[in-house]
mmCIF file of C-alpha atoms and ligand atoms in Angstrom:
data_model
loop_
_atom_site.group_PDB
_atom_site.id
_atom_site.type_symbol
_atom_site.label_atom_id
_atom_site.label_comp_id
_atom_site.label_asym_id
_atom_site.label_seq_id
_atom_site.Cartn_x
_atom_site.Cartn_y
_atom_site.Cartn_z
ATOM 1 C CA MET A 1 0.812 -35.747 -33.851
ATOM 2 C CA SER A 2 -2.574 -37.004 -35.428
ATOM 3 C CA LYS A 3 -5.250 -34.431 -36.546
ATOM 4 C CA GLY A 4 -8.970 -35.449 -36.221
ATOM 5 C CA LEU A 5 -12.628 -33.630 -35.769
ATOM 6 C CA LEU A 6 -15.092 -33.840 -32.894
ATOM 7 C CA ILE A 7 -18.616 -33.824 -33.789
ATOM 8 C CA ASP A 8 -20.773 -32.800 -30.753
ATOM 9 C CA ILE A 9 -24.371 -33.926 -31.760
ATOM 10 C CA THR A 10 -25.839 -31.865 -29.081
ATOM 11 C CA LYS A 11 -24.709 -28.503 -30.727
ATOM 12 C CA CYS A 12 -25.600 -29.601 -34.293
ATOM 13 C CA ILE A 13 -28.380 -27.247 -36.147
ATOM 14 C CA GLY A 14 -28.708 -29.791 -39.084
ATOM 15 C CA CYS A 15 -27.988 -26.366 -41.287
ATOM 16 C CA ARG A 16 -25.593 -28.606 -43.662
ATOM 17 C CA SER A 17 -22.956 -25.858 -44.195
ATOM 18 C CA CYS A 18 -20.439 -28.675 -43.667
ATOM 19 C CA GLU A 19 -21.917 -30.453 -46.657
ATOM 20 C CA ALA A 20 -21.737 -27.500 -48.834
ATOM 21 C CA ALA A 21 -18.298 -26.390 -47.549
ATOM 22 C CA CYS A 22 -17.008 -30.135 -48.387
ATOM 23 C CA LYS A 23 -18.864 -30.080 -51.842
ATOM 24 C CA ALA A 24 -17.047 -26.536 -52.746
ATOM 25 C CA GLN A 25 -13.750 -27.703 -51.296
ATOM 26 C CA ASN A 26 -13.742 -30.671 -53.328
ATOM 27 C CA LYS A 27 -15.091 -29.280 -56.279
ATOM 28 C CA LEU A 28 -18.325 -31.741 -56.068
ATOM 29 C CA PRO A 29 -21.573 -30.991 -57.851
ATOM 30 C CA GLU A 30 -24.149 -29.390 -55.618
ATOM 31 C CA ASN A 31 -26.432 -32.407 -55.611
ATOM 32 C CA ASN A 32 -28.599 -33.555 -52.624
ATOM 33 C CA ASP A 33 -27.608 -37.467 -52.290
ATOM 34 C CA PRO A 34 -29.544 -38.973 -49.561
ATOM 35 C CA ASP A 35 -26.344 -40.930 -48.511
ATOM 36 C CA LEU A 36 -22.715 -40.887 -49.270
ATOM 37 C CA THR A 37 -21.934 -41.167 -52.851
ATOM 38 C CA ALA A 38 -19.124 -40.649 -54.991
ATOM 39 C CA THR A 39 -19.807 -37.126 -55.213
ATOM 40 C CA THR A 40 -20.994 -36.537 -51.618
ATOM 41 C CA TYR A 41 -18.184 -37.316 -49.088
ATOM 42 C CA THR A 42 -20.339 -35.968 -45.971
ATOM 43 C CA LYS A 43 -23.759 -36.268 -45.421
ATOM 44 C CA VAL A 44 -25.925 -34.831 -42.297
ATOM 45 C CA MET A 45 -28.521 -37.778 -41.469
ATOM 46 C CA GLU A 46 -31.505 -37.158 -39.783
ATOM 47 C CA ARG A 47 -31.942 -39.480 -36.818
ATOM 48 C CA GLY A 48 -35.313 -38.454 -34.971
ATOM 49 C CA ASP A 49 -34.739 -34.815 -33.777
ATOM 50 C CA ARG A 50 -31.070 -34.855 -33.902
ATOM 51 C CA PHE A 51 -28.625 -34.677 -36.859
ATOM 52 C CA VAL A 52 -25.740 -36.939 -37.191
ATOM 53 C CA ARG A 53 -22.829 -36.275 -39.862
ATOM 54 C CA LYS A 54 -21.708 -39.396 -41.860
ATOM 55 C CA MET A 55 -18.077 -39.411 -43.273
ATOM 56 C CA CYS A 56 -14.864 -41.331 -43.377
ATOM 57 C CA MET A 57 -13.810 -41.988 -39.626
ATOM 58 C CA HIS A 58 -10.281 -41.762 -40.340
ATOM 59 C CA CYS A 59 -9.263 -44.785 -38.229
ATOM 60 C CA GLN A 60 -6.092 -44.791 -36.688
ATOM 61 C CA ASN A 61 -5.383 -48.229 -38.111
ATOM 62 C CA PRO A 62 -7.762 -48.120 -41.075
ATOM 63 C CA THR A 63 -8.831 -51.710 -42.460
ATOM 64 C CA CYS A 64 -9.201 -50.223 -46.014
ATOM 65 C CA VAL A 65 -5.606 -49.414 -46.066
ATOM 66 C CA SER A 66 -4.600 -52.805 -44.638
ATOM 67 C CA VAL A 67 -6.665 -54.687 -47.211
ATOM 68 C CA CYS A 68 -5.680 -52.613 -50.105
ATOM 69 C CA PRO A 69 -3.100 -54.775 -52.325
ATOM 70 C CA VAL A 70 -1.446 -51.904 -54.189
ATOM 71 C CA GLY A 71 -1.142 -49.128 -51.287
ATOM 72 C CA ALA A 72 -3.857 -46.660 -52.870
ATOM 73 C CA LEU A 73 -4.942 -46.036 -49.821
ATOM 74 C CA GLN A 74 -2.443 -44.664 -46.712
ATOM 75 C CA LYS A 75 -2.742 -43.315 -43.377
ATOM 76 C CA THR A 76 -0.720 -40.209 -43.135
ATOM 77 C CA ASN A 77 1.098 -39.336 -40.010
ATOM 78 C CA TYR A 78 -0.736 -36.244 -39.364
ATOM 79 C CA GLY A 79 -4.324 -38.024 -39.533
ATOM 80 C CA PRO A 80 -5.854 -38.031 -42.667
ATOM 81 C CA VAL A 81 -6.346 -41.558 -44.817
ATOM 82 C CA VAL A 82 -5.848 -40.472 -48.170
ATOM 83 C CA TYR A 83 -5.976 -42.071 -51.613
ATOM 84 C CA ASP A 84 -3.968 -42.191 -54.929
ATOM 85 C CA GLU A 85 -5.788 -42.934 -57.796
ATOM 86 C CA SER A 86 -2.770 -43.700 -59.921
ATOM 87 C CA LYS A 87 -2.150 -46.642 -57.620
ATOM 88 C CA CYS A 88 -5.802 -47.872 -57.517
ATOM 89 C CA MET A 89 -6.706 -51.252 -59.434
ATOM 90 C CA GLY A 90 -10.083 -51.122 -58.717
ATOM 91 C CA CYS A 91 -10.407 -54.300 -56.738
ATOM 92 C CA ARG A 92 -12.765 -52.320 -54.355
ATOM 93 C CA TYR A 93 -11.591 -54.329 -51.165
ATOM 94 C CA CYS A 94 -11.488 -51.410 -49.366
ATOM 95 C CA MET A 95 -15.152 -50.887 -49.924
ATOM 96 C CA ALA A 96 -15.934 -54.237 -48.494
ATOM 97 C CA ALA A 97 -13.667 -54.053 -45.601
ATOM 98 C CA CYS A 98 -14.607 -50.536 -44.247
ATOM 99 C CA PRO A 99 -16.389 -51.255 -41.025
ATOM 100 C CA PHE A 100 -18.170 -48.358 -41.490
ATOM 101 C CA GLN A 101 -19.200 -48.713 -45.086
ATOM 102 C CA VAL A 102 -17.937 -45.270 -46.271
ATOM 103 C CA PRO A 103 -15.860 -45.876 -49.628
ATOM 104 C CA ARG A 104 -17.751 -45.230 -52.519
ATOM 105 C CA TYR A 105 -17.105 -45.840 -56.348
ATOM 106 C CA GLU A 106 -17.543 -44.286 -59.455
ATOM 107 C CA TRP A 107 -19.705 -46.841 -61.184
ATOM 108 C CA SER A 108 -20.786 -44.707 -64.088
ATOM 109 C CA SER A 109 -17.164 -43.431 -65.030
ATOM 110 C CA ALA A 110 -14.926 -44.805 -67.851
ATOM 111 C CA PHE A 111 -12.054 -44.488 -65.507
ATOM 112 C CA PRO A 112 -13.594 -45.264 -61.947
ATOM 113 C CA ARG A 113 -12.008 -44.158 -58.667
ATOM 114 C CA VAL A 114 -12.793 -44.898 -54.934
ATOM 115 C CA ARG A 115 -14.281 -41.640 -53.504
ATOM 116 C CA LYS A 116 -14.316 -40.670 -49.560
ATOM 117 C CA CYS A 117 -13.364 -37.720 -47.336
ATOM 118 C CA ILE A 118 -9.826 -37.216 -47.300
ATOM 119 C CA MET A 119 -9.975 -34.734 -44.248
ATOM 120 C CA CYS A 120 -9.045 -31.681 -46.527
ATOM 121 C CA LYS A 121 -5.510 -33.253 -46.582
ATOM 122 C CA ASP A 122 -3.949 -30.039 -48.395
ATOM 123 C CA ARG A 123 -5.456 -27.649 -46.144
ATOM 124 C CA VAL A 124 -4.556 -29.693 -42.916
ATOM 125 C CA ALA A 125 -1.076 -29.839 -44.483
ATOM 126 C CA GLN A 126 -0.663 -26.338 -44.695
ATOM 127 C CA GLY A 127 -1.780 -25.927 -41.244
ATOM 128 C CA LEU A 128 -5.465 -24.930 -41.996
ATOM 129 C CA GLN A 129 -8.579 -26.686 -40.440
ATOM 130 C CA THR A 130 -11.001 -28.640 -42.624
ATOM 131 C CA ALA A 131 -13.444 -26.683 -44.688
ATOM 132 C CA CYS A 132 -16.198 -28.448 -43.020
ATOM 133 C CA ALA A 133 -15.050 -27.367 -39.244
ATOM 134 C CA GLU A 134 -14.471 -23.891 -40.515
ATOM 135 C CA ALA A 135 -18.031 -23.660 -42.021
ATOM 136 C CA CYS A 136 -19.863 -24.856 -38.875
ATOM 137 C CA PRO A 137 -21.569 -21.768 -37.373
ATOM 138 C CA VAL A 138 -22.114 -23.198 -33.998
ATOM 139 C CA GLY A 139 -18.836 -25.439 -33.445
ATOM 140 C CA ALA A 140 -20.586 -28.593 -33.740
ATOM 141 C CA THR A 141 -17.631 -29.753 -35.878
ATOM 142 C CA THR A 142 -14.427 -28.634 -34.454
ATOM 143 C CA PHE A 143 -10.759 -29.846 -35.973
ATOM 144 C CA GLY A 144 -7.802 -30.275 -33.812
ATOM 145 C CA GLU A 145 -5.221 -32.577 -32.493
ATOM 146 C CA ARG A 146 -6.746 -35.941 -31.706
ATOM 147 C CA ASP A 147 -5.359 -35.895 -28.377
ATOM 148 C CA ASP A 148 -6.791 -32.230 -27.630
ATOM 149 C CA LEU A 149 -10.263 -33.140 -29.001
ATOM 150 C CA ILE A 150 -10.256 -36.201 -26.624
ATOM 151 C CA HIS A 151 -9.702 -33.743 -23.613
ATOM 152 C CA GLU A 152 -12.164 -31.407 -24.954
ATOM 153 C CA ALA A 153 -14.882 -33.969 -25.183
ATOM 154 C CA GLN A 154 -13.826 -35.575 -21.699
ATOM 155 C CA ASP A 155 -14.171 -31.978 -20.258
ATOM 156 C CA ARG A 156 -17.746 -31.260 -22.085
ATOM 157 C CA ILE A 157 -19.063 -34.508 -20.515
ATOM 158 C CA ARG A 158 -17.424 -33.857 -17.083
ATOM 159 C CA GLN A 159 -18.997 -30.435 -16.999
ATOM 160 C CA GLU A 160 -22.437 -31.509 -17.968
ATOM 161 C CA PRO A 161 -22.782 -35.608 -16.683
ATOM 162 C CA GLY A 162 -26.679 -35.295 -16.625
ATOM 163 C CA LYS A 163 -26.627 -34.266 -20.330
ATOM 164 C CA TYR A 164 -24.022 -36.045 -22.284
ATOM 165 C CA VAL A 165 -23.608 -39.863 -22.669
ATOM 166 C CA ASN A 166 -20.742 -40.787 -20.794
ATOM 167 C CA GLN A 167 -18.757 -42.125 -23.916
ATOM 168 C CA ILE A 168 -16.546 -40.744 -26.827
ATOM 169 C CA TYR A 169 -17.478 -42.519 -30.011
ATOM 170 C CA GLY A 170 -14.316 -43.274 -31.755
ATOM 171 C CA PHE A 171 -12.085 -43.318 -28.778
ATOM 172 C CA SER A 172 -11.435 -46.952 -28.635
ATOM 173 C CA GLU A 173 -13.829 -48.257 -31.759
ATOM 174 C CA VAL A 174 -11.702 -50.311 -34.136
ATOM 175 C CA GLY A 175 -8.621 -49.235 -32.294
ATOM 176 C CA GLY A 176 -9.710 -45.563 -32.433
ATOM 177 C CA THR A 177 -10.592 -43.143 -35.221
ATOM 178 C CA GLY A 178 -9.644 -39.750 -35.914
ATOM 179 C CA VAL A 179 -13.106 -38.401 -36.115
ATOM 180 C CA LEU A 180 -14.798 -38.468 -32.602
ATOM 181 C CA PHE A 181 -18.625 -37.943 -31.603
ATOM 182 C CA ILE A 182 -20.019 -37.221 -28.470
ATOM 183 C CA THR A 183 -23.726 -37.039 -27.776
ATOM 184 C CA ASP A 184 -26.851 -36.535 -25.563
ATOM 185 C CA VAL A 185 -28.769 -39.636 -27.014
ATOM 186 C CA PRO A 186 -27.440 -43.089 -26.789
ATOM 187 C CA PHE A 187 -25.218 -43.684 -29.926
ATOM 188 C CA GLU A 188 -27.180 -46.992 -30.751
ATOM 189 C CA LYS A 189 -30.331 -44.863 -30.956
ATOM 190 C CA LEU A 190 -28.708 -42.673 -33.501
ATOM 191 C CA GLY A 191 -27.748 -45.470 -35.924
ATOM 192 C CA PHE A 192 -23.868 -45.889 -34.759
ATOM 193 C CA ARG A 193 -22.448 -49.408 -34.885
ATOM 194 C CA THR A 194 -21.886 -50.386 -31.310
ATOM 195 C CA ASP A 195 -21.134 -53.911 -32.009
ATOM 196 C CA LEU A 196 -17.474 -52.999 -33.359
ATOM 197 C CA LEU A 197 -14.459 -54.221 -31.646
ATOM 198 C CA LYS A 198 -12.184 -52.133 -29.512
ATOM 199 C CA GLU A 199 -9.104 -53.098 -31.226
ATOM 200 C CA PRO A 200 -7.781 -52.409 -34.856
ATOM 201 C CA TYR A 201 -9.567 -54.732 -37.517
ATOM 202 C CA PRO A 202 -6.191 -54.752 -39.912
ATOM 203 C CA MET A 203 -5.567 -58.276 -37.852
ATOM 204 C CA LEU A 204 -7.547 -59.655 -40.651
ATOM 205 C CA THR A 205 -8.522 -62.772 -38.826
ATOM 206 C CA TRP A 206 -11.800 -64.646 -39.420
ATOM 207 C CA ASN A 207 -13.266 -63.484 -35.944
ATOM 208 C CA VAL A 208 -12.595 -59.946 -37.406
ATOM 209 C CA LEU A 209 -13.763 -60.481 -40.838
ATOM 210 C CA SER A 210 -16.900 -61.870 -39.362
ATOM 211 C CA LYS A 211 -17.818 -58.709 -37.978
ATOM 212 C CA ILE A 212 -17.811 -56.789 -41.200
ATOM 213 C CA PRO A 213 -21.116 -56.880 -42.872
ATOM 214 C CA ASN A 214 -20.172 -56.669 -46.402
ATOM 215 C CA PHE A 215 -17.801 -59.617 -46.193
ATOM 216 C CA VAL A 216 -20.403 -62.078 -45.328
ATOM 217 C CA GLY A 217 -21.368 -62.502 -48.969
ATOM 218 C CA VAL A 218 -17.966 -61.817 -50.414
ATOM 219 C CA GLY A 219 -16.946 -65.761 -49.698
ATOM 220 C CA ALA A 220 -14.107 -67.381 -48.494
ATOM 221 C CA THR A 221 -11.974 -67.548 -51.703
ATOM 222 C CA LEU A 222 -11.859 -64.053 -51.919
ATOM 223 C CA LEU A 223 -11.251 -63.466 -48.001
ATOM 224 C CA PHE A 224 -8.291 -65.962 -48.478
ATOM 225 C CA GLY A 225 -6.964 -63.943 -51.404
ATOM 226 C CA ILE A 226 -7.249 -60.841 -49.374
ATOM 227 C CA TRP A 227 -5.573 -62.493 -46.226
ATOM 228 C CA TRP A 228 -2.895 -63.736 -48.770
ATOM 229 C CA ILE A 229 -2.088 -60.821 -50.384
ATOM 230 C CA THR A 230 -1.954 -58.744 -47.292
ATOM 231 C CA SER A 231 0.324 -61.166 -45.583
ATOM 232 C CA ARG A 232 2.445 -61.459 -48.447
ATOM 233 C CA ARG A 233 3.067 -57.755 -48.616
ATOM 234 C CA GLU A 234 4.118 -57.841 -45.013
ATOM 235 C CA GLU A 235 6.430 -60.550 -45.611
ATOM 236 C CA VAL A 236 7.954 -58.786 -48.622
ATOM 237 C CA LYS A 237 8.412 -55.714 -46.414
ATOM 238 C CA LYS A 238 10.068 -57.668 -43.766
ATOM 239 C CA GLU A 239 12.305 -59.464 -46.039
ATOM 240 C CA GLU A 240 13.217 -56.033 -47.608
ATOM 241 C CA ALA A 241 14.082 -54.842 -44.167
ATOM 242 C CA GLU A 242 16.314 -57.699 -43.368
ATOM 243 C CA ALA A 243 18.111 -57.582 -46.572
ATOM 244 C CA LEU A 244 18.738 -53.933 -46.092
ATOM 245 C CA SER A 245 19.857 -54.268 -42.596
ATOM 246 C CA LYS A 246 22.227 -56.947 -43.605
ATOM 247 C CA LYS A 247 23.556 -54.771 -46.170
ATOM 248 C CA ASP A 248 24.064 -52.052 -43.663
ATOM 249 C CA LYS A 249 26.324 -54.549 -41.802
ATOM 250 C CA HIS A 250 28.478 -55.345 -44.522
HETATM 251 S S1 SF4 B 1 -13.753 -45.426 -41.893
HETATM 252 FE FE1 SF4 B 1 -13.369 -46.833 -43.546
HETATM 253 S S2 SF4 B 1 -12.840 -45.725 -45.281
HETATM 254 FE FE2 SF4 B 1 -12.429 -44.404 -43.403
HETATM 255 S S3 SF4 B 1 -10.260 -44.928 -42.700
HETATM 256 FE FE3 SF4 B 1 -11.765 -46.049 -41.705
HETATM 257 S S4 SF4 B 1 -11.709 -48.099 -42.694
HETATM 258 FE FE4 SF4 B 1 -11.070 -46.516 -44.253
HETATM 259 S S1 SF4 B 2 -12.695 -32.747 -43.853
HETATM 260 FE FE1 SF4 B 2 -12.768 -31.935 -45.926
HETATM 261 S S2 SF4 B 2 -13.420 -34.032 -47.086
HETATM 262 FE FE2 SF4 B 2 -13.759 -34.455 -45.190
HETATM 263 S S3 SF4 B 2 -15.829 -33.844 -44.798
HETATM 264 FE FE3 SF4 B 2 -14.810 -32.193 -44.104
HETATM 265 S S4 SF4 B 2 -14.665 -30.745 -45.766
HETATM 266 FE FE4 SF4 B 2 -15.129 -32.998 -46.708
HETATM 267 S S1 SF4 B 3 -22.290 -27.276 -40.335
HETATM 268 FE FE1 SF4 B 3 -22.328 -27.768 -37.988
HETATM 269 S S2 SF4 B 3 -24.323 -27.460 -37.308
HETATM 270 FE FE2 SF4 B 3 -24.422 -27.339 -39.579
HETATM 271 S S3 SF4 B 3 -24.908 -29.667 -40.231
HETATM 272 FE FE3 SF4 B 3 -22.362 -29.353 -40.346
HETATM 273 S S4 SF4 B 3 -22.179 -30.070 -38.141
HETATM 274 FE FE4 SF4 B 3 -24.247 -29.540 -38.041
#
């Protein structure tokens, strides 16, 4: 069962309690960065008269995980996409590959790490909700099983069809995300990417990579390098599994 968040833009009052709770939970400085940074894992962006939270989408099949050559980013079976700094070699492929341009880097640190929301993995593993969902005073951010959140979102849209846009953002974008949004203003007007594929990006085909803006300037050599490393890793996994199964048969 995979956990997630449902963010209802019609309910958000822009109080930024989620930002503050995230900072406290992750022991981050109380600065007021205008966007995601290495010390801001979620940001409430003003979009006209609406407020839109920005954060890691905790993709069901995350591209950041698929391009990481050393497995520093992992999708857990309970939902959060987590990061192991002891494995990270600082290549920053994850930053280039994320279709939502989420991961940030500690450029000014002597031992830089990649930073992003990790869906309060320790709280969630203990059966608690995320700090941001707990802090939201109006239920604009709610935490739960992704499937339940989808049903809840569908119910809200069904009950007030004149109010809501008939779409759950994250239901199928890039193969589905753990963070879901519903709204009364079309997503494209709120700065959401609406040109994303409805299937997972980790296939890493040229067609897919061309949809990732940061890759455009990265160049073919690096793309080929990423593709080679990722395919090789899959091959090694397969070879290991085959060797194991042969061993079991003997
Ligand atoms: S939004 Fe980006 S960083 Fe977050 S899981 Fe998806 S690909 Fe990874
Ligand atoms: S889930 Fe946790 S880490 Fe992510 S934005 Fe919310 S409080 Fe921050
Ligand atoms: S705490 Fe809730 S209402 Fe306040 S900004 Fe965050 S999502 Fe919006």
